[in-house]
Amino acid sequence: MPIESYNPHTGRVLRRFKDFSWAKTERILGQAHREAATWPATTFAHRAGIMQKAAGLLRERQDELARLMALEMGKPVTDGRAEVLKCAACCEYYATHAEGFLADEMVKTDASRSFISYQPLGVVLAVMPWNFPLWQVVRFAAPALMAGNVGLLKHASNVPQCALALENIFHDAGLPAACFRTLLIGSDLVEKLLTDDRVRAVTLTGSEGAGASVAAIAGAQIKKTVLELGGSDAFIVLADADVALAAKTAAHSRMINSGQSCIAAKRFIVEKPVIKEFISQLKTHLLAMRPGDPLDEATQYGPMARPDLADELTQQVDDSVAAGAKVELFGGQAKPGTALFRPVILSNVKPGQRAYDEEFFGPVALVLEAKDADDAVRLANDSRFGLGAGVWTSDPKKGEAMARQIESGAVFVNGLVKSMPELPFGGVKKSGYGRELSYLGIREFVNQKSIWIGNETAPAAKTE
């Protein structure tokens, strides 16, 4: 895939970039490897100062960065600003908490003193997607850099300007240039990087296929991986829930980033007594949302990131309808080869349909009928994915009990599923493994080293 900025709203290529040769990539890797020998010697206070400056620059440049996201992948500028501010908050969070998260942890053993020490691994490669071009990167970079690692970013080929802008922010904040570099490379060079001993670990956010490929290569090299892959998140609505609030939240969740979010609610599992009311209200909220130019402040959702993604989603919908799914809200593409995709609601979603088995990465709401709460949990777990889930009920204790039964990395009861610095983020099953964010995220790319110290002097030898 060419490395170019393609505006999905206008259909025009804005800029093309020459991809890096292996010679240039290898030279940058060598610089990063050398920096990895010195960066860990800096103090947490020094690193925190740089991270705080990066947060300030993100806030200063929020309009510029939001415009870049709108142009490169169609995110409305209002949503883009919110993403930038979330990145700034993440930088500040790790600037404040990294030292405490990585402090020596004393453990009582037979030693005079023993503890767990957390030390950086070195060069970490990040393979990142286009849907949240800044947030996906910062939630890796902020903890990794604060832990004393250095980062190499292989971003999605359609957001090169976002990738370079983030590199500039870290450098302008005072981070040594070799500590964080954007690599304008294709996927063909990822394998060469992973087989180089100077790369110590890799984190990938992306598709199930990409994750399996990277994990296989890294596994053959005995290298640590963190994978955040697809999701087909369940959004359970019980009969005792506030259906009006649930439907309003459902519409918002389904349309985040034009539906192109791993943790957007996708499968709406609704108890039979309230399913008609839920669909009616969901339809009303989706129809009220305004599409348009992502640069327009009034736009609530823009185009999908590329026409081919909209084409594939259309095929998934058509195949599901042919297999028995019912269209409750007609939307979709105006014509093939265009990126704007209006919301669709499908009901009567059953096993054997693509709507039941696959992730729909776009503005299509899939409604499944549940007999009761136990059936809702069964349907939620009948998926190869397990990233996030939501439960809506007037009984928080029931919601908590259900949350414990659902197979996913996160469950939100009576709230919108979201990522935040304070809580770990990641999945189970085909949604990946490992965690980002919270104290767990910063400990993914460190050597959790056990240190055991005996008595300072050996027992005195017996004398005659």
XYZ file of C-alpha atoms in Angstrom:
464
model
C 0.000 0.000 0.000
C 1.424 3.441 -0.911
C 2.265 5.852 1.893
C 0.010 8.789 1.149
C -2.461 11.172 2.705
C -5.811 10.439 1.061
C -8.788 12.613 1.957
C -11.790 10.260 2.154
C -14.250 13.176 2.039
C -12.969 14.653 -1.228
C -11.412 11.509 -2.677
C -8.169 13.358 -3.362
C -4.585 12.434 -2.519
C -3.103 15.298 -0.496
C 0.517 14.179 -0.193
C 2.646 11.200 -1.140
C 5.712 10.101 0.786
C 8.647 8.073 -0.406
C 8.956 5.075 1.837
C 12.190 4.489 3.707
C 14.688 2.035 2.288
C 15.961 -0.750 4.512
C 19.319 1.044 4.667
C 17.665 4.164 6.122
C 15.435 2.107 8.418
C 18.407 0.118 9.696
C 20.355 3.317 10.319
C 17.495 4.690 12.458
C 17.301 1.380 14.302
C 21.014 1.601 15.068
C 20.559 5.095 16.497
C 17.619 3.922 18.620
C 19.610 0.951 19.899
C 22.476 3.218 20.981
C 20.023 5.592 22.673
C 18.513 2.636 24.542
C 21.833 2.274 26.351
C 21.731 5.822 27.756
C 18.065 6.846 28.051
C 17.357 4.528 31.041
C 20.086 6.334 33.005
C 17.996 9.521 33.000
C 15.862 10.194 36.056
C 12.117 9.822 36.219
C 11.937 13.537 36.964
C 13.796 14.331 33.732
C 11.541 12.085 31.659
C 8.444 13.470 33.381
C 9.473 17.007 32.499
C 9.653 16.075 28.832
C 6.323 14.265 28.978
C 4.684 17.277 30.627
C 6.044 19.497 27.847
C 4.671 17.066 25.252
C 1.259 17.355 26.906
C 1.468 21.139 26.700
C 2.407 21.008 23.007
C -0.475 18.652 22.268
C -2.864 21.165 23.789
C -1.261 24.066 21.920
C -1.475 22.247 18.583
C -4.875 20.613 19.046
C -6.495 22.486 16.138
C -3.675 21.640 13.747
C -3.671 17.984 14.806
C -7.462 17.688 14.610
C -7.342 19.101 11.077
C -4.710 16.533 10.079
C -6.895 13.685 11.342
C -9.916 15.093 9.507
C -7.969 15.298 6.263
C -6.188 11.955 6.495
C -8.891 9.629 7.822
C -12.143 11.565 8.083
C -12.475 12.184 11.824
C -14.662 15.260 12.567
C -12.541 18.067 13.996
C -14.564 18.189 17.214
C -13.741 14.527 17.838
C -10.147 15.116 16.790
C -9.651 17.807 19.415
C -11.049 15.481 22.068
C -8.572 12.800 20.982
C -5.647 15.215 21.249
C -6.681 16.318 24.736
C -6.980 12.672 25.785
C -3.404 12.144 24.576
C -2.243 15.112 26.637
C -3.945 13.695 29.730
C -2.249 10.332 29.146
C 1.186 11.972 28.941
C 0.503 13.796 32.205
C -0.784 10.632 33.870
C 2.420 8.703 33.233
C 4.589 11.720 33.996
C 2.956 11.727 37.429
C 2.676 7.999 38.151
C 5.447 6.164 36.259
C 8.005 6.330 39.053
C 5.554 4.884 41.578
C 4.366 2.184 39.176
C 7.967 1.052 38.623
C 9.302 1.432 42.148
C 11.081 -1.587 43.624
C 8.525 -3.948 45.134
C 9.779 -5.532 48.328
C 9.021 -9.239 48.811
C 9.563 -11.163 52.042
C 11.696 -14.276 51.478
C 14.540 -16.110 53.216
C 16.907 -13.351 52.066
C 17.973 -10.409 54.167
C 16.409 -8.345 51.408
C 14.572 -9.293 48.208
C 12.503 -7.319 45.746
C 11.162 -7.044 42.200
C 12.897 -4.429 40.052
C 11.339 -3.066 36.867
C 13.856 -2.246 34.147
C 13.324 -1.273 30.482
C 13.781 -3.734 27.636
C 15.220 -1.385 25.005
C 13.856 -0.732 21.514
C 10.115 -1.381 21.224
C 8.461 -1.435 17.791
C 4.875 -0.156 17.604
C 2.689 -1.127 14.635
C -0.329 1.161 14.831
C -3.672 1.652 13.001
C -5.304 4.667 11.401
C -8.584 4.914 13.339
C -7.216 6.856 16.332
C -3.956 8.091 14.793
C -2.666 9.870 17.898
C -4.323 8.097 20.821
C -3.279 4.616 19.735
C 0.347 5.754 19.623
C 0.444 7.868 22.782
C -1.064 5.164 24.971
C 1.931 3.021 23.995
C 4.575 5.742 23.822
C 3.927 7.626 27.069
C 4.382 4.612 29.386
C 7.126 3.012 27.281
C 9.246 6.175 27.191
C 8.667 6.906 30.877
C 9.806 3.343 31.671
C 13.113 4.037 29.910
C 12.418 2.277 26.618
C 12.806 3.858 23.195
C 10.165 3.583 20.492
C 9.999 3.045 16.754
C 6.617 3.732 15.154
C 5.376 1.992 12.029
C 2.065 3.769 11.547
C -0.709 2.968 9.083
C 0.176 4.023 5.548
C -2.756 6.446 5.224
C -1.848 8.669 8.220
C 1.805 9.623 7.623
C 1.305 13.291 8.490
C -0.226 12.384 11.847
C 2.719 10.083 12.543
C 5.287 12.753 11.702
C 3.406 15.411 13.674
C 3.537 13.258 16.801
C 7.253 12.618 16.310
C 7.755 16.387 16.099
C 5.857 16.939 19.337
C 8.043 14.540 21.292
C 11.214 16.016 19.799
C 10.061 19.598 20.390
C 9.349 18.640 24.006
C 13.015 17.750 24.449
C 13.033 14.001 23.870
C 16.309 12.888 22.237
C 15.602 12.353 18.547
C 16.574 8.674 18.573
C 14.217 7.914 21.469
C 11.147 8.089 19.257
C 11.144 7.865 15.476
C 8.446 7.438 12.866
C 9.346 4.911 10.182
C 7.657 5.531 6.842
C 7.820 1.910 5.783
C 5.548 -0.733 4.358
C 4.625 -3.949 6.107
C 7.391 -5.747 4.195
C 10.057 -4.213 6.449
C 8.265 -5.066 9.688
C 9.493 -8.653 9.499
C 13.091 -7.500 8.962
C 12.828 -5.289 12.034
C 11.346 -8.079 14.132
C 14.128 -10.482 13.191
C 16.786 -7.949 14.202
C 18.079 -8.580 17.732
C 18.159 -4.855 18.466
C 14.344 -4.779 18.503
C 13.383 -6.266 21.857
C 9.571 -6.212 21.745
C 6.589 -5.263 19.609
C 3.120 -3.909 20.243
C 0.442 -4.017 17.575
C -3.055 -2.632 17.372
C -4.869 -3.804 14.285
C -6.644 -6.658 12.594
C -6.735 -10.264 13.700
C -4.710 -11.254 10.632
C -2.016 -8.639 11.193
C -1.753 -9.629 14.841
C -1.374 -13.308 14.033
C 1.351 -12.546 11.491
C 3.376 -10.286 13.781
C 2.954 -12.646 16.742
C 4.208 -15.577 14.669
C 7.349 -13.720 13.596
C 8.009 -12.345 17.072
C 7.348 -15.737 18.626
C 9.966 -17.353 16.406
C 12.407 -14.719 17.690
C 11.321 -15.179 21.343
C 10.202 -11.542 21.623
C 7.540 -10.042 23.853
C 4.338 -8.970 22.119
C 1.238 -7.055 23.115
C -1.699 -7.361 20.724
C -4.881 -5.280 20.716
C -6.969 -6.662 17.871
C -10.574 -6.634 16.718
C -13.697 -6.533 18.782
C -17.387 -7.261 18.360
C -18.487 -5.712 21.612
C -21.758 -6.762 23.192
C -24.125 -4.089 24.519
C -26.672 -5.871 26.710
C -29.983 -4.155 27.494
C -32.140 -5.914 30.098
C -35.882 -5.367 30.370
C -35.480 -3.391 33.608
C -33.001 -0.907 32.076
C -33.586 2.756 31.296
C -34.189 2.003 27.619
C -34.180 5.652 26.573
C -30.732 6.277 28.056
C -29.429 2.931 26.797
C -30.583 3.641 23.231
C -29.076 7.133 23.244
C -25.760 5.773 24.524
C -25.941 2.916 22.024
C -26.216 5.323 19.105
C -23.272 7.340 20.386
C -21.151 4.250 20.938
C -21.939 2.753 17.538
C -21.074 5.996 15.719
C -17.790 6.826 17.458
C -15.274 7.488 14.698
C -17.952 6.640 12.096
C -18.237 3.230 13.698
C -14.536 2.517 13.173
C -13.562 1.756 16.743
C -12.469 -1.555 18.275
C -14.498 -0.885 21.426
C -17.552 0.663 19.774
C -20.674 -1.299 20.705
C -21.490 -3.538 17.763
C -23.815 -6.321 18.955
C -26.891 -5.002 20.768
C -28.281 -7.890 22.795
C -31.734 -6.859 24.024
C -34.284 -8.695 26.157
C -37.440 -9.482 24.193
C -39.916 -7.271 26.145
C -38.037 -4.065 25.227
C -36.459 -4.930 21.869
C -39.007 -3.059 19.713
C -38.770 0.050 21.886
C -34.968 -0.103 21.820
C -34.797 -0.426 18.013
C -37.255 2.440 17.557
C -35.287 4.790 19.792
C -31.930 3.697 18.370
C -33.214 4.437 14.877
C -34.376 7.899 15.942
C -30.983 8.780 17.425
C -29.022 7.472 14.437
C -31.183 9.354 11.943
C -30.666 12.562 13.917
C -26.884 12.398 13.568
C -25.446 14.756 10.973
C -22.906 13.570 8.395
C -20.695 15.932 6.433
C -17.278 17.428 5.884
C -15.026 16.447 8.795
C -13.627 20.012 8.801
C -17.118 21.400 9.534
C -17.654 22.012 13.254
C -21.285 20.858 12.930
C -20.437 17.456 11.460
C -21.168 14.554 13.819
C -19.764 11.764 11.658
C -17.610 11.801 8.578
C -16.811 9.268 5.883
C -15.157 5.957 6.539
C -11.391 6.129 6.195
C -11.251 4.579 2.706
C -13.784 3.607 0.013
C -12.619 -0.020 0.023
C -13.519 -0.280 3.713
C -17.042 0.960 2.953
C -17.284 -1.484 0.037
C -16.367 -4.399 2.306
C -18.882 -3.324 4.958
C -21.592 -3.125 2.298
C -20.797 -6.682 1.256
C -21.025 -7.874 4.862
C -24.470 -6.258 5.190
C -25.724 -7.646 1.876
C -24.526 -11.166 2.687
C -26.151 -11.026 6.132
C -29.488 -9.867 4.714
C -29.358 -12.632 2.124
C -28.870 -15.080 5.020
C -31.925 -13.805 6.916
C -31.007 -10.608 8.758
C -33.715 -7.913 8.657
C -32.954 -4.297 7.774
C -34.511 -1.959 10.354
C -32.735 1.171 9.115
C -31.608 1.568 5.520
C -28.397 3.514 5.096
C -25.048 2.443 3.711
C -23.197 3.748 0.673
C -24.837 5.972 -1.910
C -22.829 4.090 -4.527
C -19.884 1.650 -4.573
C -16.423 3.141 -4.335
C -17.460 6.009 -2.044
C -16.437 6.408 1.588
C -19.550 7.927 3.194
C -21.613 5.227 4.902
C -24.875 6.137 6.598
C -26.025 4.125 9.634
C -27.685 0.744 9.198
C -29.601 -1.359 11.751
C -29.919 -5.117 11.257
C -32.166 -7.296 13.424
C -32.941 -11.033 13.386
C -29.189 -11.624 13.569
C -28.599 -15.374 13.859
C -25.704 -17.868 13.776
C -24.443 -18.542 10.280
C -24.753 -14.909 9.189
C -21.673 -12.742 8.766
C -23.424 -10.284 11.101
C -23.336 -12.889 13.862
C -19.794 -14.144 13.359
C -17.705 -11.182 12.138
C -16.646 -7.745 13.309
C -18.485 -4.985 11.417
C -15.993 -2.111 11.455
C -18.326 0.719 10.534
C -21.741 2.255 11.325
C -23.859 -0.906 11.349
C -25.795 -1.831 14.503
C -26.521 -5.536 14.929
C -29.515 -6.337 17.158
C -29.897 -9.763 18.767
C -32.862 -10.879 20.865
C -32.230 -12.409 24.300
C -34.747 -14.487 26.273
C -33.370 -13.377 29.643
C -30.187 -12.249 31.393
C -28.544 -15.679 31.191
C -29.298 -15.892 27.481
C -27.840 -12.409 27.025
C -24.561 -13.515 28.623
C -24.544 -16.635 26.445
C -24.965 -14.541 23.289
C -22.328 -12.061 24.422
C -19.808 -14.878 24.930
C -20.701 -16.655 21.681
C -18.054 -14.696 19.797
C -14.424 -15.281 19.009
C -13.737 -11.714 20.187
C -13.519 -10.409 23.747
C -12.465 -6.774 23.955
C -15.193 -4.764 25.684
C -18.853 -5.100 26.682
C -21.633 -3.163 28.328
C -24.588 -4.113 30.525
C -27.634 -1.919 31.082
C -29.897 -2.687 34.052
C -31.587 -0.887 36.937
C -29.981 -3.405 39.299
C -26.233 -2.641 39.610
C -25.626 -5.873 41.592
C -27.116 -7.912 38.764
C -25.025 -5.907 36.309
C -21.852 -6.636 38.278
C -22.663 -10.352 38.452
C -23.166 -10.434 34.682
C -19.978 -8.433 34.117
C -18.008 -11.125 35.931
C -19.430 -13.768 33.563
C -18.738 -11.955 30.301
C -15.564 -12.968 28.462
C -13.925 -9.643 27.664
C -11.134 -7.360 28.770
C -13.528 -4.720 30.101
C -17.203 -4.481 31.033
C -18.972 -1.210 31.776
C -22.296 -1.333 33.649
C -24.695 1.486 32.764
C -22.009 3.471 30.969
C -20.230 3.982 27.676
C -17.293 1.633 27.151
C -14.112 3.677 26.766
C -10.376 3.575 27.326
C -8.746 5.728 30.004
C -5.277 5.974 31.564
C -6.432 4.697 34.942
C -7.788 1.303 33.787
C -6.014 -1.453 31.845
C -7.100 -1.879 28.239
C -6.928 -5.056 26.157
C -8.777 -8.208 25.261
C -9.074 -11.962 25.446
C -9.692 -14.650 22.828
C -9.127 -13.300 19.270
C -9.095 -9.727 20.564
C -5.498 -10.198 21.640
C -3.473 -10.320 24.827
C -1.459 -8.064 27.067
C -2.612 -4.744 28.447
C -2.121 -1.071 27.718
C -2.710 1.814 30.138
C -2.842 1.795 33.968
C 0.066 0.354 35.950
C -0.280 -2.917 34.033
C 0.444 -1.189 30.728
C 3.744 0.335 31.816
C 4.876 -3.045 33.165
C 4.386 -4.858 29.837
C 7.697 -3.704 28.371
C 9.987 -4.025 31.362
C 12.090 -6.806 32.774
C 10.358 -7.795 35.996
C 13.585 -8.793 37.672
C 13.812 -10.659 40.977
C 16.731 -9.556 43.150
C 17.693 -11.631 46.217
C 20.336 -10.387 48.642
C 21.849 -12.544 51.350
C 23.792 -11.541 54.428
C 26.686 -9.196 53.787
C 29.193 -11.475 55.534
C 29.551 -15.221 55.477
C 29.427 -17.115 58.802
C 32.791 -17.098 60.580
C 34.917 -20.240 60.112
C 35.466 -22.447 63.152
C 38.886 -22.128 64.779
C 40.771 -24.626 66.899
